[in-house]
Amino acid sequence: HMEIYKEEVFGPVLACMEAKDLDEAIQITNANPYGNGCALFTKSGAAARKYQSEIDVGQVGINVPIPVPLPFFSFTGSRASIRGDLNFYGKAGVHFYTQIK
């Protein structure tokens, strides 16, 4: 796999991978240690439903890039995408990055 696939990178970045079939796409997604988000581009509604149901990520886009939440919404990553007891989204992020006067 590409070096960018092996690390958690925050964008804007677009890393594209091609799978030979749907099962390989699911395997590639679930084999990555990070679970922030991914997207699948397909013409098949059945493939989209199967992919969305069988992957373990916080955000998934079907025929669109992943939706990136604003800081006031909670973080939806999973697996190694969450480090420590706080994340930078939601109230915890606002408190961390602001100074209350």
Coordinates of C-alpha atoms in Angstrom, one line a residue:
H1 CA 0.0 0.0 0.0
M2 CA 1.0 3.6 -0.5
E3 CA 2.8 5.4 2.4
I4 CA -0.2 7.8 2.8
Y5 CA -2.5 4.8 3.4
K6 CA -0.3 3.6 6.3
E7 CA -0.6 6.9 8.3
E8 CA -3.5 8.9 9.5
V9 CA -3.4 12.1 7.4
F10 CA -5.7 15.1 7.9
G11 CA -6.4 17.1 4.8
P12 CA -7.3 18.4 2.6
V13 CA -5.9 15.2 1.1
L14 CA -7.3 12.7 -1.4
A15 CA -5.9 9.2 -1.5
C16 CA -7.5 6.9 -4.0
M17 CA -7.2 3.2 -4.1
E18 CA -8.8 0.7 -6.5
A19 CA -10.0 -2.7 -5.4
K20 CA -10.6 -5.7 -7.7
D21 CA -14.1 -6.2 -6.2
L22 CA -16.4 -5.2 -3.3
D23 CA -15.0 -7.9 -0.9
E24 CA -11.5 -6.6 -1.4
A25 CA -12.7 -3.0 -0.8
I26 CA -14.2 -4.0 2.5
Q27 CA -11.0 -5.9 3.4
I28 CA -8.8 -3.0 2.6
T29 CA -10.9 -0.6 4.6
N30 CA -11.2 -2.9 7.7
A31 CA -7.4 -3.8 7.6
N32 CA -6.4 -0.2 8.1
P33 CA -5.7 0.6 11.7
Y34 CA -7.4 3.9 11.5
G35 CA -11.2 4.3 11.3
N36 CA -11.8 8.0 10.7
G37 CA -13.6 7.8 7.4
C38 CA -13.7 6.6 3.8
A39 CA -15.8 6.8 0.6
L40 CA -17.0 4.4 -2.0
F41 CA -17.9 5.3 -5.5
T42 CA -20.2 2.8 -7.2
K43 CA -23.3 2.5 -9.4
S44 CA -24.7 -0.3 -7.4
G45 CA -27.1 0.4 -4.5
A46 CA -26.6 -3.2 -3.2
A47 CA -22.8 -2.8 -3.2
A48 CA -23.2 0.6 -1.4
R49 CA -25.4 -1.0 1.3
K50 CA -23.1 -4.0 1.8
Y51 CA -20.0 -1.8 2.0
Q52 CA -21.6 0.7 4.5
S53 CA -22.8 -2.2 6.7
E54 CA -19.6 -4.2 6.8
I55 CA -16.9 -1.6 7.3
D56 CA -15.7 -0.2 10.6
V57 CA -15.2 3.5 10.2
G58 CA -16.7 6.6 11.8
Q59 CA -17.8 8.3 8.6
V60 CA -18.6 6.9 5.2
G61 CA -19.5 8.7 2.0
I62 CA -21.3 6.8 -0.8
N63 CA -20.6 8.6 -4.2
V64 CA -19.5 11.7 -2.2
P65 CA -16.5 12.5 -0.1
I66 CA -16.8 11.9 3.6
P67 CA -18.6 14.6 5.5
V68 CA -16.3 16.5 7.7
P69 CA -18.1 17.8 10.8
L70 CA -17.7 21.3 12.1
P71 CA -15.9 21.6 15.5
F72 CA -19.2 21.8 17.4
F73 CA -20.2 18.3 16.4
S74 CA -18.8 15.2 18.0
F75 CA -16.0 13.2 16.4
T76 CA -17.0 10.0 14.7
G77 CA -13.8 8.2 14.2
S78 CA -13.1 4.7 15.4
R79 CA -10.2 2.3 16.2
A80 CA -6.8 4.0 16.2
S81 CA -8.3 7.3 15.1
I82 CA -9.0 8.2 18.7
R83 CA -6.1 9.0 21.0
G84 CA -6.2 10.0 24.6
D85 CA -9.2 10.9 26.6
L86 CA -10.2 14.0 24.6
N87 CA -10.6 14.7 21.0
F88 CA -10.6 18.0 19.2
Y89 CA -14.3 18.1 18.2
G90 CA -17.3 19.0 20.3
K91 CA -17.1 20.9 23.5
A92 CA -13.7 19.4 24.4
G93 CA -12.2 20.9 21.3
V94 CA -13.7 24.3 21.9
H95 CA -12.5 24.4 25.5
F96 CA -9.0 23.2 24.5
Y97 CA -8.5 25.7 21.7
T98 CA -10.1 28.8 23.3
Q99 CA -9.3 30.9 26.2
I100 CA -12.3 31.8 28.4
K101 CA -12.2 35.3 29.7

